[in-house]
mmCIF file of C-alpha atoms in Angstrom:
data_model
loop_
_atom_site.group_PDB
_atom_site.id
_atom_site.type_symbol
_atom_site.label_atom_id
_atom_site.label_comp_id
_atom_site.label_asym_id
_atom_site.label_seq_id
_atom_site.Cartn_x
_atom_site.Cartn_y
_atom_site.Cartn_z
ATOM 1 C CA MET A 1 -35.094 -16.487 20.658
ATOM 2 C CA LYS A 2 -37.559 -16.811 17.768
ATOM 3 C CA ILE A 3 -36.012 -17.767 14.439
ATOM 4 C CA PHE A 4 -37.895 -17.452 11.145
ATOM 5 C CA VAL A 5 -36.545 -19.182 8.036
ATOM 6 C CA VAL A 6 -37.852 -18.657 4.505
ATOM 7 C CA GLY A 7 -36.870 -21.031 1.709
ATOM 8 C CA ALA A 8 -38.059 -21.469 -1.853
ATOM 9 C CA HIS A 9 -37.980 -25.270 -1.886
ATOM 10 C CA LEU A 10 -38.071 -28.324 0.320
ATOM 11 C CA ASP A 11 -34.355 -29.092 0.880
ATOM 12 C CA ASP A 12 -33.049 -25.502 0.545
ATOM 13 C CA VAL A 13 -33.144 -24.866 4.278
ATOM 14 C CA GLU A 14 -31.484 -28.165 5.200
ATOM 15 C CA LEU A 15 -28.706 -27.518 2.688
ATOM 16 C CA ALA A 16 -28.055 -23.964 3.820
ATOM 17 C CA CYS A 17 -28.620 -23.934 7.567
ATOM 18 C CA GLY A 18 -29.745 -27.363 8.733
ATOM 19 C CA GLY A 19 -26.932 -27.630 11.235
ATOM 20 C CA THR A 20 -27.570 -24.151 12.576
ATOM 21 C CA LEU A 21 -31.280 -24.778 13.069
ATOM 22 C CA ALA A 22 -30.702 -28.150 14.733
ATOM 23 C CA LYS A 23 -28.288 -26.425 17.116
ATOM 24 C CA ALA A 24 -30.813 -23.677 17.842
ATOM 25 C CA VAL A 25 -33.554 -26.204 18.596
ATOM 26 C CA GLU A 26 -31.255 -28.174 20.893
ATOM 27 C CA ALA A 27 -30.520 -24.949 22.764
ATOM 28 C CA GLY A 28 -34.231 -24.313 23.324
ATOM 29 C CA HIS A 29 -34.873 -21.643 20.708
ATOM 30 C CA GLN A 30 -38.129 -21.504 18.719
ATOM 31 C CA VAL A 31 -37.833 -22.121 14.967
ATOM 32 C CA LYS A 32 -40.490 -21.598 12.285
ATOM 33 C CA VAL A 33 -39.802 -22.577 8.669
ATOM 34 C CA LEU A 34 -41.783 -21.213 5.732
ATOM 35 C CA ILE A 35 -41.330 -22.970 2.383
ATOM 36 C CA MET A 36 -42.826 -21.159 -0.588
ATOM 37 C CA SER A 37 -43.500 -24.115 -2.901
ATOM 38 C CA LYS A 38 -44.458 -27.783 -2.729
ATOM 39 C CA SER A 39 -41.293 -28.299 -4.791
ATOM 40 C CA GLY A 40 -42.374 -30.881 -7.330
ATOM 41 C CA TYR A 41 -41.050 -30.187 -10.821
ATOM 42 C CA THR A 42 -40.560 -31.432 -14.366
ATOM 43 C CA ASN A 43 -37.440 -31.158 -16.510
ATOM 44 C CA PHE A 44 -37.322 -28.927 -19.594
ATOM 45 C CA ASP A 45 -37.968 -32.033 -21.717
ATOM 46 C CA GLY A 46 -41.175 -32.783 -19.828
ATOM 47 C CA LYS A 47 -39.760 -35.570 -17.667
ATOM 48 C CA LEU A 48 -41.265 -35.628 -14.167
ATOM 49 C CA MET A 49 -38.388 -35.255 -11.713
ATOM 50 C CA ARG A 50 -40.244 -34.960 -8.413
ATOM 51 C CA LYS A 51 -43.882 -35.144 -7.372
ATOM 52 C CA ASP A 52 -45.304 -32.519 -5.014
ATOM 53 C CA GLU A 53 -46.533 -35.157 -2.587
ATOM 54 C CA ASP A 54 -43.099 -36.829 -2.465
ATOM 55 C CA ALA A 55 -41.327 -33.528 -1.915
ATOM 56 C CA VAL A 56 -43.703 -32.529 0.893
ATOM 57 C CA GLU A 57 -43.438 -35.878 2.679
ATOM 58 C CA GLU A 58 -39.645 -35.902 2.391
ATOM 59 C CA GLY A 59 -39.394 -32.280 3.496
ATOM 60 C CA ILE A 60 -41.475 -32.805 6.626
ATOM 61 C CA ASN A 61 -39.420 -35.895 7.493
ATOM 62 C CA ALA A 62 -36.218 -33.900 7.019
ATOM 63 C CA MET A 63 -37.423 -31.125 9.322
ATOM 64 C CA CYS A 64 -38.328 -33.690 11.959
ATOM 65 C CA VAL A 65 -34.722 -34.898 11.907
ATOM 66 C CA LEU A 66 -33.627 -31.338 12.700
ATOM 67 C CA GLY A 67 -36.182 -31.154 15.521
ATOM 68 C CA ILE A 68 -38.419 -28.652 13.712
ATOM 69 C CA ASP A 69 -42.181 -29.187 13.823
ATOM 70 C CA ASP A 70 -43.376 -25.697 12.873
ATOM 71 C CA VAL A 71 -43.249 -25.913 9.070
ATOM 72 C CA GLU A 72 -45.623 -24.234 6.631
ATOM 73 C CA ILE A 73 -45.546 -25.064 2.928
ATOM 74 C CA LEU A 74 -47.188 -22.697 0.440
ATOM 75 C CA ASP A 75 -48.117 -23.388 -3.175
ATOM 76 C CA PHE A 76 -46.241 -20.921 -5.329
ATOM 77 C CA SER A 77 -44.715 -22.255 -8.558
ATOM 78 C CA THR A 78 -41.599 -24.323 -7.893
ATOM 79 C CA LYS A 79 -39.564 -22.814 -10.711
ATOM 80 C CA ASP A 80 -40.941 -19.279 -10.742
ATOM 81 C CA ILE A 81 -41.451 -17.526 -7.428
ATOM 82 C CA PRO A 82 -41.470 -13.850 -8.365
ATOM 83 C CA TYR A 83 -40.453 -10.754 -6.475
ATOM 84 C CA GLU A 84 -43.896 -9.203 -6.248
ATOM 85 C CA SER A 85 -46.503 -8.127 -3.741
ATOM 86 C CA THR A 86 -48.326 -11.480 -3.480
ATOM 87 C CA VAL A 87 -45.142 -13.227 -2.382
ATOM 88 C CA ILE A 88 -44.047 -10.379 -0.107
ATOM 89 C CA GLU A 89 -47.433 -10.269 1.601
ATOM 90 C CA ALA A 90 -47.522 -14.042 2.079
ATOM 91 C CA ILE A 91 -44.194 -13.832 3.891
ATOM 92 C CA ASP A 92 -45.051 -10.603 5.702
ATOM 93 C CA SER A 93 -48.270 -12.014 7.170
ATOM 94 C CA ARG A 94 -46.484 -15.057 8.639
ATOM 95 C CA MET A 95 -43.567 -12.951 9.808
ATOM 96 C CA SER A 96 -45.864 -10.456 11.532
ATOM 97 C CA GLU A 97 -47.725 -13.244 13.306
ATOM 98 C CA PHE A 98 -44.569 -15.048 14.446
ATOM 99 C CA ASN A 99 -42.627 -11.838 15.254
ATOM 100 C CA PRO A 100 -39.115 -13.298 14.959
ATOM 101 C CA ASP A 101 -35.883 -12.035 16.446
ATOM 102 C CA VAL A 102 -33.759 -13.513 13.645
ATOM 103 C CA ILE A 103 -34.540 -14.176 9.978
ATOM 104 C CA PHE A 104 -32.711 -16.447 7.523
ATOM 105 C CA THR A 105 -33.313 -16.548 3.768
ATOM 106 C CA HIS A 106 -31.631 -16.995 0.381
ATOM 107 C CA HIS A 107 -28.771 -14.903 -0.980
ATOM 108 C CA PRO A 108 -30.211 -12.351 -3.444
ATOM 109 C CA PHE A 109 -27.480 -13.094 -6.008
ATOM 110 C CA ASP A 110 -28.254 -16.787 -6.173
ATOM 111 C CA THR A 111 -28.521 -18.124 -9.734
ATOM 112 C CA HIS A 112 -31.846 -19.899 -9.189
ATOM 113 C CA GLN A 113 -34.619 -17.509 -10.172
ATOM 114 C CA ALA A 114 -37.000 -18.807 -7.476
ATOM 115 C CA HIS A 115 -34.334 -18.348 -4.796
ATOM 116 C CA VAL A 116 -33.802 -14.765 -5.956
ATOM 117 C CA GLY A 117 -37.531 -13.999 -5.842
ATOM 118 C CA VAL A 118 -37.848 -15.431 -2.337
ATOM 119 C CA SER A 119 -34.757 -13.596 -1.112
ATOM 120 C CA LYS A 120 -35.892 -10.202 -2.363
ATOM 121 C CA SER A 121 -39.441 -10.778 -1.145
ATOM 122 C CA THR A 122 -38.223 -11.778 2.317
ATOM 123 C CA ILE A 123 -35.938 -8.760 2.504
ATOM 124 C CA SER A 124 -38.907 -6.525 1.650
ATOM 125 C CA ALA A 125 -41.142 -8.274 4.186
ATOM 126 C CA ALA A 126 -38.415 -7.903 6.828
ATOM 127 C CA ARG A 127 -38.090 -4.153 6.341
ATOM 128 C CA ARG A 128 -38.929 -3.535 10.020
ATOM 129 C CA LYS A 129 -36.735 -6.345 11.363
ATOM 130 C CA ASN A 130 -33.197 -5.758 12.566
ATOM 131 C CA THR A 131 -31.423 -9.110 12.166
ATOM 132 C CA VAL A 132 -31.416 -10.824 8.773
ATOM 133 C CA PHE A 133 -28.902 -13.413 7.592
ATOM 134 C CA LEU A 134 -28.519 -14.787 4.062
ATOM 135 C CA PHE A 135 -27.848 -18.425 3.135
ATOM 136 C CA GLU A 136 -24.696 -19.513 1.375
ATOM 137 C CA PRO A 137 -25.785 -20.905 -2.025
ATOM 138 C CA ILE A 138 -24.440 -24.263 -3.122
ATOM 139 C CA THR A 139 -23.460 -25.318 -6.645
ATOM 140 C CA PRO A 140 -24.973 -24.863 -9.156
ATOM 141 C CA SER A 141 -27.014 -22.097 -7.527
ATOM 142 C CA GLY A 142 -23.950 -20.383 -6.095
ATOM 143 C CA ARG A 143 -22.105 -19.663 -9.327
ATOM 144 C CA SER A 144 -23.094 -16.009 -9.565
ATOM 145 C CA TYR A 145 -21.412 -12.889 -10.858
ATOM 146 C CA VAL A 146 -21.790 -11.432 -7.343
ATOM 147 C CA PRO A 147 -20.060 -13.730 -4.856
ATOM 148 C CA PHE A 148 -21.399 -14.744 -1.467
ATOM 149 C CA LYS A 149 -19.413 -13.126 1.356
ATOM 150 C CA PRO A 150 -19.071 -15.340 4.474
ATOM 151 C CA GLN A 151 -19.427 -12.920 7.378
ATOM 152 C CA MET A 152 -21.139 -14.863 10.158
ATOM 153 C CA TYR A 153 -20.281 -18.443 11.103
ATOM 154 C CA VAL A 154 -22.054 -21.053 13.214
ATOM 155 C CA ASP A 155 -20.148 -24.053 14.563
ATOM 156 C CA ILE A 156 -22.230 -27.102 13.601
ATOM 157 C CA SER A 157 -19.697 -29.787 14.562
ATOM 158 C CA LYS A 158 -22.180 -31.405 16.952
ATOM 159 C CA THR A 159 -25.172 -31.201 14.596
ATOM 160 C CA MET A 160 -23.519 -32.060 11.278
ATOM 161 C CA ASP A 161 -24.841 -35.618 11.500
ATOM 162 C CA LYS A 162 -28.399 -34.297 11.774
ATOM 163 C CA LYS A 163 -27.843 -32.051 8.769
ATOM 164 C CA ILE A 164 -26.692 -34.964 6.615
ATOM 165 C CA GLU A 165 -29.428 -37.264 7.905
ATOM 166 C CA SER A 166 -32.031 -34.610 7.067
ATOM 167 C CA LEU A 167 -30.733 -34.337 3.504
ATOM 168 C CA LYS A 168 -30.933 -38.083 3.040
ATOM 169 C CA GLU A 169 -34.623 -37.888 3.927
ATOM 170 C CA HIS A 170 -35.028 -36.134 0.568
ATOM 171 C CA VAL A 171 -34.968 -39.507 -1.149
ATOM 172 C CA THR A 172 -35.852 -38.250 -4.629
ATOM 173 C CA GLU A 173 -33.111 -35.614 -4.570
ATOM 174 C CA TYR A 174 -30.602 -38.010 -3.022
ATOM 175 C CA LYS A 175 -31.251 -40.498 -5.821
ATOM 176 C CA LYS A 176 -30.908 -37.753 -8.432
ATOM 177 C CA PHE A 177 -27.627 -36.250 -7.188
ATOM 178 C CA GLY A 178 -26.096 -39.303 -5.542
ATOM 179 C CA GLU A 179 -23.472 -39.518 -2.840
ATOM 180 C CA GLU A 180 -21.542 -36.651 -4.455
ATOM 181 C CA TRP A 181 -24.327 -34.369 -3.208
ATOM 182 C CA ILE A 182 -23.610 -35.373 0.382
ATOM 183 C CA THR A 183 -19.862 -35.173 -0.188
ATOM 184 C CA GLY A 184 -20.130 -31.640 -1.550
ATOM 185 C CA VAL A 185 -22.202 -30.442 1.393
ATOM 186 C CA THR A 186 -19.846 -32.115 3.870
ATOM 187 C CA CYS A 187 -16.754 -30.658 2.222
ATOM 188 C CA ARG A 188 -18.165 -27.154 2.245
ATOM 189 C CA ALA A 189 -19.088 -27.410 5.924
ATOM 190 C CA GLY A 190 -15.617 -28.749 6.593
ATOM 191 C CA PHE A 191 -14.021 -25.819 4.786
ATOM 192 C CA ARG A 192 -16.142 -23.278 6.636
ATOM 193 C CA GLY A 193 -15.254 -25.042 9.868
ATOM 194 C CA TYR A 194 -11.567 -24.882 8.991
ATOM 195 C CA GLU A 195 -11.884 -21.121 8.531
ATOM 196 C CA ILE A 196 -12.969 -20.700 12.155
ATOM 197 C CA GLY A 197 -10.950 -23.494 13.713
ATOM 198 C CA LYS A 198 -13.851 -25.940 14.069
ATOM 199 C CA GLU A 199 -14.662 -29.281 12.483
ATOM 200 C CA TYR A 200 -17.789 -28.097 10.644
ATOM 201 C CA ALA A 201 -19.549 -24.761 10.225
ATOM 202 C CA GLU A 202 -22.199 -22.960 8.201
ATOM 203 C CA ALA A 203 -21.579 -19.433 6.933
ATOM 204 C CA PHE A 204 -23.981 -16.580 6.291
ATOM 205 C CA GLU A 205 -23.866 -13.134 4.781
ATOM 206 C CA VAL A 206 -25.166 -10.395 7.059
ATOM 207 C CA LEU A 207 -27.842 -8.123 5.643
ATOM 208 C CA ARG A 208 -28.122 -6.398 9.012
ATOM 209 C CA CYS A 209 -27.727 -7.437 12.612
ATOM 210 C CA GLU A 210 -28.781 -6.059 15.982
ATOM 211 C CA LEU A 211 -26.308 -6.947 18.698
ATOM 212 C CA SER A 212 -27.965 -8.029 21.947
ATOM 213 C CA PHE A 213 -26.326 -8.738 25.288
ATOM 214 C CA ASP A 214 -29.425 -10.286 26.830
ATOM 215 C CA LYS A 215 -28.931 -13.681 28.447
ATOM 216 C CA GLY A 216 -30.015 -16.715 26.459
ATOM 217 C CA GLU A 217 -30.059 -15.003 23.065
ATOM 218 C CA THR A 218 -27.027 -16.598 21.449
ATOM 219 C CA LEU A 219 -27.050 -19.499 19.025
#
């Protein structure tokens, strides 16, 4: 199975589906990750919060922890990735070349404007694809007026350690948010696991899904 993942920033994918992707890689599936920005940014008061080069280095290290070596990082603005043709075509060209069976991207009712732009652009680019799943946003991005609906679950009990280790590779973000960041991610995965009778899980909203009974095509 070929899995294509589109995220706005370096750390979004690890937060949302790191355990799922690590599990897919362990099972022999092919994973390509497309990140739309180098992810450095300044605060509203002009304070530099993260350098592009730090974010890129940390992001590549984090993907390596998950077993993913096919990562492409584009250079759209970290804070403002719009829903427009340039973004759609950037995603569409990579998607057409890779020809995935499954696509993961942001929830369109996220509260981060860049996440929303990437989600809508990916959905447009994936107009001819049959299986698209949407990430569960995490606070503060998840506090929307349209709630995320958990519809598809992946048991990540055996890859939760890789998920957490990959997040800790984002040293600048880990220093910013502290251990509470890790605790929040762990608690959410624990809650989603509880919902399906497992130790840990990740949940996704289904945009659309083609059911296949072919051997070797399950996560």
